[in-house]
XYZ file of C-alpha atoms in Angstrom:
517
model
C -61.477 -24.431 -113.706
C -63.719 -26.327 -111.009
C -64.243 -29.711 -111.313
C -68.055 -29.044 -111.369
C -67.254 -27.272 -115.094
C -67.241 -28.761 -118.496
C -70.472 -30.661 -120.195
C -73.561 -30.039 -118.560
C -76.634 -32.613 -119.656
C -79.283 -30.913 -117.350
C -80.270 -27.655 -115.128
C -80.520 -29.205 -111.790
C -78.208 -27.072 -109.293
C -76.097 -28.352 -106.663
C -75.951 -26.799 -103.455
C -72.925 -26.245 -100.886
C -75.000 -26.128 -97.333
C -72.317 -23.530 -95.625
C -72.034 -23.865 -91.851
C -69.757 -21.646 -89.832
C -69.154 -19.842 -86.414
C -68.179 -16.808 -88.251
C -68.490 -14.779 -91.382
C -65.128 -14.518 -92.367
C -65.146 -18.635 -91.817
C -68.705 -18.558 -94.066
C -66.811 -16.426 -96.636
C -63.814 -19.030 -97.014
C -66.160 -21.173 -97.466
C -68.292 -19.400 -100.578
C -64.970 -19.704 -102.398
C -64.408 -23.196 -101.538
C -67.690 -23.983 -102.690
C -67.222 -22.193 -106.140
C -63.571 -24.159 -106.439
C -65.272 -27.604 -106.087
C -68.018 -26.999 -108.742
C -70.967 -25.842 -106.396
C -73.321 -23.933 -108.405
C -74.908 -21.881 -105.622
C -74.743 -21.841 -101.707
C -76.834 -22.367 -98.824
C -76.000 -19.977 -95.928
C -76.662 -20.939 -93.089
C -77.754 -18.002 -90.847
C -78.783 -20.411 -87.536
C -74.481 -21.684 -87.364
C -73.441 -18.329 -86.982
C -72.167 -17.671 -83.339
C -72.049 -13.656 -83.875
C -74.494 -12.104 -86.122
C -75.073 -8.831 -86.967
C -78.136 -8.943 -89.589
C -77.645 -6.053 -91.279
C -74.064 -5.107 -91.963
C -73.131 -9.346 -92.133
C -75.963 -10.426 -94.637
C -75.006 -7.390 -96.589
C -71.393 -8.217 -96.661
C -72.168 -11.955 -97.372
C -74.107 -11.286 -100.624
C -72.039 -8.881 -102.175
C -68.500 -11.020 -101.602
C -70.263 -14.195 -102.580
C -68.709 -15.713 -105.821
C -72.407 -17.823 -106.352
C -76.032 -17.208 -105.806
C -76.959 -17.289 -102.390
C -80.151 -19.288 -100.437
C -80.326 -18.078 -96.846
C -81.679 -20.139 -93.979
C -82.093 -19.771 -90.471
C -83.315 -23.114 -89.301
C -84.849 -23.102 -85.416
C -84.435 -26.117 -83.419
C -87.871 -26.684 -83.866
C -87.333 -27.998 -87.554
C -83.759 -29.535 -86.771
C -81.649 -26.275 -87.077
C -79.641 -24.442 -84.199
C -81.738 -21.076 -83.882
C -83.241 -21.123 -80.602
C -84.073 -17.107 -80.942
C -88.259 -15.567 -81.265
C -89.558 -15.198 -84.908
C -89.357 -12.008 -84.998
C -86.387 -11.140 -85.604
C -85.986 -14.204 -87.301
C -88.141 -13.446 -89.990
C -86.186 -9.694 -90.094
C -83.237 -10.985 -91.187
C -85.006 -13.174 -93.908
C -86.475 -10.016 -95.071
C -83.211 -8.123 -94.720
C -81.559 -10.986 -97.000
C -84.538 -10.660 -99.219
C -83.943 -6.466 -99.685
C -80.377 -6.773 -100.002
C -80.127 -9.536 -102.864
C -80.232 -12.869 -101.855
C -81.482 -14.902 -104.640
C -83.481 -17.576 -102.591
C -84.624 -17.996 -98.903
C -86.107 -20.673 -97.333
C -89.089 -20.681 -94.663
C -90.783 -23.917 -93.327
C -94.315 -24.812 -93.456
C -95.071 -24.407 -90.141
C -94.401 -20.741 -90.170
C -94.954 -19.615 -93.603
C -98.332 -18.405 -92.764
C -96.821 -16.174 -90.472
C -93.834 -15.298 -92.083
C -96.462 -13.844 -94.908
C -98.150 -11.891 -92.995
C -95.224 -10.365 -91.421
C -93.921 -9.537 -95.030
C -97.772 -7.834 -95.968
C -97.014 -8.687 -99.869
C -93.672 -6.770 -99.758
C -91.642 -9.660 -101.624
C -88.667 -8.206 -103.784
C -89.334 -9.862 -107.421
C -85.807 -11.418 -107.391
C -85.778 -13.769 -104.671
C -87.140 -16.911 -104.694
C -89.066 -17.766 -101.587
C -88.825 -21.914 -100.555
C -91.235 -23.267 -98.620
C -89.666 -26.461 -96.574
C -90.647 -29.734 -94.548
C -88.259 -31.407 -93.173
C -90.024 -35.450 -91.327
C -86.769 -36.758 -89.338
C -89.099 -39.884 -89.065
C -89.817 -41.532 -92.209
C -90.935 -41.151 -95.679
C -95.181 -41.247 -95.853
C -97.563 -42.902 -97.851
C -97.767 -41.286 -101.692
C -101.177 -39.479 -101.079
C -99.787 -38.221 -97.474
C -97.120 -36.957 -99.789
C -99.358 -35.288 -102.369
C -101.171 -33.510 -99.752
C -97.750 -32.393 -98.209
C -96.958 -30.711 -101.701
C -100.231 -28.670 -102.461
C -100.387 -27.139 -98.454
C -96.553 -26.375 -99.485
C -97.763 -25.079 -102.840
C -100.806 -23.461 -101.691
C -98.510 -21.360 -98.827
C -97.429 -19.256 -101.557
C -94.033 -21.213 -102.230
C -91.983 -20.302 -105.183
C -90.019 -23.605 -105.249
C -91.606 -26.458 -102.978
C -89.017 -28.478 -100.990
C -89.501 -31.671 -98.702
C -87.149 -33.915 -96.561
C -88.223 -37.144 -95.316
C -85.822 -39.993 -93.967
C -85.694 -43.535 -95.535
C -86.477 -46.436 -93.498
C -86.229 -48.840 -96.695
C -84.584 -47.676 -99.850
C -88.390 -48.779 -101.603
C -89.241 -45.147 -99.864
C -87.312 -43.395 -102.483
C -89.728 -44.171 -105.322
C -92.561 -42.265 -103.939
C -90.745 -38.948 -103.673
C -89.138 -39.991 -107.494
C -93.230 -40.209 -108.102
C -93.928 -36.767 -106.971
C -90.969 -35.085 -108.129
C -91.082 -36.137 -111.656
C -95.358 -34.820 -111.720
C -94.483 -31.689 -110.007
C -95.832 -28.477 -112.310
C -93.921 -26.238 -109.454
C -90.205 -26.301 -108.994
C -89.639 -28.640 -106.386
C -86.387 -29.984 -103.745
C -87.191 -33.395 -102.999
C -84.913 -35.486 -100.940
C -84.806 -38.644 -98.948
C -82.467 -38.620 -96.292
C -80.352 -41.514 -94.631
C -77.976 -43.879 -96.643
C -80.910 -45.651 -97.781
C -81.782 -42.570 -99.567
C -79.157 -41.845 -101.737
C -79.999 -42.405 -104.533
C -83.000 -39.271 -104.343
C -79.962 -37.045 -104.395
C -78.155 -38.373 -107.167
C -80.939 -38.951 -109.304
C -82.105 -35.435 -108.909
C -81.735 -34.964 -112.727
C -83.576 -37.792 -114.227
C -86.524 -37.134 -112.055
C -86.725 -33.364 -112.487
C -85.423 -31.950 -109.177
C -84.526 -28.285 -108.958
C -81.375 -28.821 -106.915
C -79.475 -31.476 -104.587
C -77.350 -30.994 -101.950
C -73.792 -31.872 -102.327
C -71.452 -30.974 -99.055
C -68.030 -29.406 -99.402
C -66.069 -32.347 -97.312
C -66.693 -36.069 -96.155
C -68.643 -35.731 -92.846
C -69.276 -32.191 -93.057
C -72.922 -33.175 -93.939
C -76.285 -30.624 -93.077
C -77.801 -33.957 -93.407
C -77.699 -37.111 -93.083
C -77.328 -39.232 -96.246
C -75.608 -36.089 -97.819
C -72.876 -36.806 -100.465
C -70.039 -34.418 -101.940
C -69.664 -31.794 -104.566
C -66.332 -33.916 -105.354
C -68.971 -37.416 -105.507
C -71.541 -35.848 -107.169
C -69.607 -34.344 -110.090
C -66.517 -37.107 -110.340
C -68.094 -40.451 -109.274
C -71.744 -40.128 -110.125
C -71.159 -37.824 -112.975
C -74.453 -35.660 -111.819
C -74.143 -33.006 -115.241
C -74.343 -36.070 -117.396
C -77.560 -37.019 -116.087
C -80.779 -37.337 -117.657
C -84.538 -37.854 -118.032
C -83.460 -41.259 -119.704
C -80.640 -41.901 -117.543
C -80.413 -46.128 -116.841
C -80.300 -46.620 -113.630
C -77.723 -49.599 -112.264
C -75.937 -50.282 -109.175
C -74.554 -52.825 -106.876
C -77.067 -54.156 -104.331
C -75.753 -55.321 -101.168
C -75.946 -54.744 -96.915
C -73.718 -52.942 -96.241
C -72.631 -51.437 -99.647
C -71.000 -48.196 -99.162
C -67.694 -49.676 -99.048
C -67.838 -51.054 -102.822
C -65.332 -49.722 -105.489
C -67.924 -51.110 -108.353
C -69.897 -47.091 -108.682
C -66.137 -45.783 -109.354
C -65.423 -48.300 -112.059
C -68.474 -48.533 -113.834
C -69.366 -44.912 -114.064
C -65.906 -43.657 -115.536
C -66.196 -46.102 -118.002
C -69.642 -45.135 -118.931
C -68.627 -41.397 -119.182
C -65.398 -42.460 -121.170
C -67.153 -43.663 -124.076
C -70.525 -41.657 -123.491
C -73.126 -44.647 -122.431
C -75.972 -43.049 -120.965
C -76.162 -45.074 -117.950
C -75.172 -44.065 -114.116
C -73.971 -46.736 -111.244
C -75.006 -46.535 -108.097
C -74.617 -47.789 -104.323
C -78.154 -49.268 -103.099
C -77.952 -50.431 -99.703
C -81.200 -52.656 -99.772
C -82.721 -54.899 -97.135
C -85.113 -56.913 -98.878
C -84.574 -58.013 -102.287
C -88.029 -59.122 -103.574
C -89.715 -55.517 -102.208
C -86.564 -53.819 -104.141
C -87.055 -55.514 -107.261
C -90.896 -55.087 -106.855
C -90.570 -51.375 -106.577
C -87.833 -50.362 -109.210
C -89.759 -52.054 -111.910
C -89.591 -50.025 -113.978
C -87.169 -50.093 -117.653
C -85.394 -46.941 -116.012
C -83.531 -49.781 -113.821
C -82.012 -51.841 -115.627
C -78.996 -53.657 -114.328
C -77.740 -54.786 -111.125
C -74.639 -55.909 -109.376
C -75.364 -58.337 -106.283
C -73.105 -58.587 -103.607
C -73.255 -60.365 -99.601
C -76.030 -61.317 -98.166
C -78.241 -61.214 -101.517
C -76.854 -63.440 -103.950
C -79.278 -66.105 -103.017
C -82.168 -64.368 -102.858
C -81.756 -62.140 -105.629
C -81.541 -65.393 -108.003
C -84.808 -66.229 -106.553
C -86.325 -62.707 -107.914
C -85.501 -63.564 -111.313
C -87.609 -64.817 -114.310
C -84.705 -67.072 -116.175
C -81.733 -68.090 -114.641
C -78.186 -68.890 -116.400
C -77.899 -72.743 -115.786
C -74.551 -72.498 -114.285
C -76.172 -69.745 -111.558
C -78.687 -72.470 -111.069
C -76.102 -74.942 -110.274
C -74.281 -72.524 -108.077
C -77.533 -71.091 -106.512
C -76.503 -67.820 -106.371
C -76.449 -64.650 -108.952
C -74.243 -61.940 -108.246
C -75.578 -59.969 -112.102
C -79.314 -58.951 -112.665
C -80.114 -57.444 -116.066
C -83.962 -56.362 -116.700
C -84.707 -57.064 -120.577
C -86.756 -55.396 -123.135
C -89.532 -57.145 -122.297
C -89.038 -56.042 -118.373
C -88.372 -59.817 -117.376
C -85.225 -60.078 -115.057
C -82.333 -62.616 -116.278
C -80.032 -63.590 -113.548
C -75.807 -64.895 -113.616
C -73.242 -65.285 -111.975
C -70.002 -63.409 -113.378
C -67.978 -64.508 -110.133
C -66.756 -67.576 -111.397
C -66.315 -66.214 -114.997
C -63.650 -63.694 -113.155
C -62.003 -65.846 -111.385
C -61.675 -68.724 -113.962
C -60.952 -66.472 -116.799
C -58.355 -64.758 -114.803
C -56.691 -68.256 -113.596
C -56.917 -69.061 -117.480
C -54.636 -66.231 -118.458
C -52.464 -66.951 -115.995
C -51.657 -70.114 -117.193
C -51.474 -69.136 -120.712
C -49.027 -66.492 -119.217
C -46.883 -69.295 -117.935
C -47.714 -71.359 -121.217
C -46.072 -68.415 -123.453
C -49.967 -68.745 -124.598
C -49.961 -71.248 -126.614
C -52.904 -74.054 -125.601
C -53.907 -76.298 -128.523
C -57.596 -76.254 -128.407
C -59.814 -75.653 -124.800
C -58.828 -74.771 -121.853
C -55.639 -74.506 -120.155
C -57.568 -76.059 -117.073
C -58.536 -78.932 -118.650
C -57.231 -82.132 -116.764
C -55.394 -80.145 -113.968
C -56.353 -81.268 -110.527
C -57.777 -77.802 -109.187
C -57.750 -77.300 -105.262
C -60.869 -75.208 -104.176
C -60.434 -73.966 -100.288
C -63.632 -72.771 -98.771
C -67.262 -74.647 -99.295
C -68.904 -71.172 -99.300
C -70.748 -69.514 -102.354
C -67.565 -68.189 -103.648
C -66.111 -71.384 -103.360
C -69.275 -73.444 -105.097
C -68.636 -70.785 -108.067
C -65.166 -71.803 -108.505
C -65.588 -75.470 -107.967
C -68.213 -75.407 -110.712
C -66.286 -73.310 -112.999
C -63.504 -75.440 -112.857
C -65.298 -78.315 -113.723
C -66.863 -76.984 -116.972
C -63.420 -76.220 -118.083
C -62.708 -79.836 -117.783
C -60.473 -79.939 -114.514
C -60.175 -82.462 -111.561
C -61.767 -80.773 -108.621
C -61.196 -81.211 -104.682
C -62.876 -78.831 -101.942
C -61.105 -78.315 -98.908
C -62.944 -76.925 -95.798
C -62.386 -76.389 -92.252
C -65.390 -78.709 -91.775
C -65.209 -81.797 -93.855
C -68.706 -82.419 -94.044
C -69.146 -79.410 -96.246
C -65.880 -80.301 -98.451
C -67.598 -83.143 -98.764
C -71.385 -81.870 -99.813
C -70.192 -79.454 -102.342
C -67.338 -82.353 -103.700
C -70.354 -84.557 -104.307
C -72.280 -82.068 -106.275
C -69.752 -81.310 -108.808
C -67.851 -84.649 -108.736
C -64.758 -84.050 -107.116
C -62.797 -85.525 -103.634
C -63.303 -83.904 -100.539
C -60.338 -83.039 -97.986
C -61.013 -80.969 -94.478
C -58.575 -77.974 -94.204
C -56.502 -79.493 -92.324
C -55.403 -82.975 -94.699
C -54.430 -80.027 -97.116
C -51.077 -79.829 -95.961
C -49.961 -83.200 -96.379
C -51.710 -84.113 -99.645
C -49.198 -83.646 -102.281
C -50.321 -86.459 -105.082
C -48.669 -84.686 -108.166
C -46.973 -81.861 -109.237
C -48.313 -78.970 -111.613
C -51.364 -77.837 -109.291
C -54.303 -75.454 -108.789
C -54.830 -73.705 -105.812
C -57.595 -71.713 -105.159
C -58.655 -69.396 -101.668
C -62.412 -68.210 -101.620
C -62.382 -67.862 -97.934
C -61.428 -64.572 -95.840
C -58.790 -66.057 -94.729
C -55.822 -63.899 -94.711
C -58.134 -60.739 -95.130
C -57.209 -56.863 -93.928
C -57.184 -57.034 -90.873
C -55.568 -60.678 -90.296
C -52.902 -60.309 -92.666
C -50.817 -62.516 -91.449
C -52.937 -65.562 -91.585
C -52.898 -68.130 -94.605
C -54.886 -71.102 -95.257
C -51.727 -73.612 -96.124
C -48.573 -73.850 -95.077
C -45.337 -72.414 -97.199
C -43.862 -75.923 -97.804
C -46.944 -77.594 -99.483
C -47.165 -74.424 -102.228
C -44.298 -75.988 -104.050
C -46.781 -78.511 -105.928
C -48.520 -75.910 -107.142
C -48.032 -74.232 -110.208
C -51.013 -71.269 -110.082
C -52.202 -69.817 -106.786
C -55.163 -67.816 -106.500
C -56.541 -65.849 -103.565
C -60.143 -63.913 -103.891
C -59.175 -61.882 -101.152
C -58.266 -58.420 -102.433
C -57.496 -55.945 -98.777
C -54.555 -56.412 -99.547
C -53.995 -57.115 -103.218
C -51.005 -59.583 -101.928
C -52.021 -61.792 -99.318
C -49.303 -63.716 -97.357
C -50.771 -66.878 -99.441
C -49.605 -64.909 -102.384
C -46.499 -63.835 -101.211
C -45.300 -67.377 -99.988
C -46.734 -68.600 -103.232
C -44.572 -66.372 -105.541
C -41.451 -67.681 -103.118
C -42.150 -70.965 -103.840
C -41.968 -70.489 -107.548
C -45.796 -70.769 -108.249
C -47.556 -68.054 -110.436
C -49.924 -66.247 -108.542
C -53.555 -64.305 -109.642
C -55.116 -62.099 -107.527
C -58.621 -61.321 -105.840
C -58.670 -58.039 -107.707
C -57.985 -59.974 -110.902
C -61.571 -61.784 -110.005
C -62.882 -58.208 -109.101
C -62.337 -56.893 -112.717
C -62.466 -59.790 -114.414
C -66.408 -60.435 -113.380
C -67.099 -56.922 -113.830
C -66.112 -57.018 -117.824
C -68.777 -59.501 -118.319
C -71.592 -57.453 -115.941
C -70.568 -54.638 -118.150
C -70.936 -56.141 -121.255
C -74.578 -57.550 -120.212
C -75.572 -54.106 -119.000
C -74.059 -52.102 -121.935
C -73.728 -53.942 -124.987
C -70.790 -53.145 -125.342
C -67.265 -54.347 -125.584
C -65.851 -54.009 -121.677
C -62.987 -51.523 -121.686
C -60.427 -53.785 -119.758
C -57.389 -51.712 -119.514
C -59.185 -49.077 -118.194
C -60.639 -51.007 -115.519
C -56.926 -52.645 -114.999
C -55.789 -48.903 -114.688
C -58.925 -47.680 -112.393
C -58.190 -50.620 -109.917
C -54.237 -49.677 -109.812
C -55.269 -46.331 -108.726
């Protein structure tokens, strides 16, 4: 059964753009497609390094496993056919005659591709009319116009291709996809315009492309069969699909889509999570206003702005100065947090009740405990502030003291520079807590203390999670201390962002379980 089987929430097709040197090659491919859950396949006539018209189109369409859309792009519109029109247009029409389901034909020559066929257009094939701007996405009404010449050319299904300069670009192709009376391809292309393929669905798109491997991409932006089916869960989607996803620059690295969306499809929430790789936070939130967005993850360089964007912030984010959760309420207003301490404190907390055999009394197991912050940083101003509204004794450590001191002075707590750390050993029965990079993939083998001053330490925690065990960790655990780690803080913030988006209860051995793998 391919992965592309199962429940299917909506019509919209994707498409395996197929480019070979040869059509045995092209023919491996067809049934690659069909494997990974394709639901139809875009041949690509121009790839082809030997082509004879009429005995390979013929031989393509009958062996082909899906329904077939043939193209044969010139250079002139970004493809590799640098032949005359012709016999260009022949073997469209040949392709046409012999069965192909759909063709495509760009604006430019559509006029004269109709006259060539004088009305002669076999009732079963579906004739796209395509515009492909390698530039940018226009204004709306530059759009609009765009559509009806497309329309007005005598296309059956209208398709366009611009290229995102700002992911804000995407909402005025969602604009004209979702009015469209025709069938309509509408894509933005770029990483900036992912989200116009995923969302193909919710807006009304007649198909998106998804591309058989990593890399292998007709375009750029283009994500795979395997992503659109497995991580974005594409047949789930819907005209009232909620839109959330982690904003950040750069962003494609994130493991957040992966967790949030199985969960989601595990227990049926209507919602999908997606990467937005967004350069200015005020236009983004500006644009997507809309209920259809509704929750957002903030990562680097936006936590500061972001908190700026919203309407009420949690107190504690106003402290730190920095939200890293955005959730758009009823009443469209934006409420801003910051989960990033929560993840990190609550996972230090069960750590300690770990070592405790759980039992606490009453409050927390931090309460009283002198807690040892490295890093000045956001991260590290979450922490610090965390730590103190659990009732512990806080000191900042930094490379530069000045900061240490800055941040000690805000919450109430001693200051140290980096490198006092080693030597100060006041009591036993610690907290030790990394928020810089230190000791991050690819300097593994750097750590922010030395082995011999771990031993007054009784928790360790890193924030650092390439790799899971940092030598901090490592040297920590050989010392006897208990240690927590950065993907602890990854999961643990992300059960409170998904309770705030969902509403519901956060499914946290699943999470535990998606992160292992």
């Amino acid at each position: 059964m391919g992965s592309g089987e199962g429940i299917r929430r909506n019509q919209a097709l994707i498409c395996a753009p197929l480019m070979a040197d040869t059509v045995d090659q092209m023919v491996d491919l067809m049934h690659k497609a069909k494997s990974k859950g394709a639901d139809i396949v875009e041949i690509r006539l121009d790839h082809l390094k030997i082509f004879n018209p009429r005995s390979d189109i013929e031989i393509m369409i009958k062996v082909c496993p899906l329904p077939t859309l043939f193209t044969y792009r010139p250079i002139w519109e970004g493809g590799q056919y640098a032949g005359d029109e012709k016999s260009r247009f022949e073997a469209l029409q040949l392709a046409m005659e012999l069965g192909a389901d759909h063709i495509d034909i760009e604006l430019k020559a559509a006029h004269e591709f109709n006259n060539f066929l004088h009305g002669n257009k076999p009732g079963k094939c579906k004739v796209i009319i395509s515009s492909h701007n390698y530039a940018s996405t226009p204004p709306i009404e530059d759009l609009g116009n765009l559509v009806a010449r497309i329309q007005a050319a005598g296309a059956d299904i209208i398709k366009f291709a611009t290229t995102a300069l700002d992911i804000t670009d995407v909402a005025r192709v969602f604009q004209i996809t979702v009015h469209s009376q025709v069938p309509i391809i509408a894509m933005v292309m770029g990483e900036r315009g992912l989200m116009s393929r995923i969302l193909c669905p919710k807006f009304g798109g007649y198909l998106t492309f998804g591309s058989l491997e990593a890399g292998q991409v007709s375009a750029p932006g283009q994500p795979t069969i395997e992503e659109l089916v497995n991580l974005y869960n594409f047949r789930l989607l819907e005209p009232d699909t909620k839109v959330f996803g982690i904003i950040g620059n750069p962003v494609s690295h994130s493991k957040s889509p992966k967790l949030y969306n199985e969960a989601f499809k595990s227990v049926g929430f209507n919602g999908v999570y997606l990467h937005l790789l967004v350069d200015d936070v005020p236009k983004f939130f500006r644009t997507y206003s809309s209920m259809d967005f509704t929750g957002f993850s903030v990562t680097i360089p936006h936590k500061e702005a972001a908190l700026a964007c919203c309407d009420e912030v949690d107190p504690v984010a106003k402290s730190i100065g920095a939200v890293n959760c955005v959730v758009r309420r009823p009443d469209g207003k934006l409420f801003g947090c910051n989960t990033d301490y929560v993840g990190a404190i609550s996972s230090i907390e069960d750590g300690l009740l770990g070592l405790q055999n759980g039992s606490t009394g009453t409050g927390s197991p931090l309460a009283r405990k002198l807690f040892v912050v490295i890093g000045a940083g956001g991260a590290g101003k979450a922490l610090a502030y965390g730590a103190k509204e659990k009732g512990a004794r806080v000191l900042i450590a930094n490379r530069t003291y000045d900061r240490a001191r800055e941040l000690a002075d805000l919450v109430g707590g001693q200051a140290l520079s980096l490198a006092e750390l080693d030597n100060f050993r006041p009591e036993k029965g610690m907290i030790l807590a990394n928020t810089t990079s230190i000791g991050m993939h690819p300097k593994v083998n750097e750590t922010p203390i030395s082995k011999e001053a771990l031993a007054n330490y009784m928790l360790v925690f890193d924030a650092v999670y390439t790799p899971k065990i940092t030598r901090l960790l490592r040297e920590a655990a050989e010392s006897g201390a208990q240690i927590v780690t950065g993907v602890d803080m990854f999961i643990g913030q992300a059960y409170e962002q998904y309770e705030r988006f969902t509403g519901l209860p956060a499914p946290k051995e699943q999470f535990k379980k998606i992160m292992e793998n």
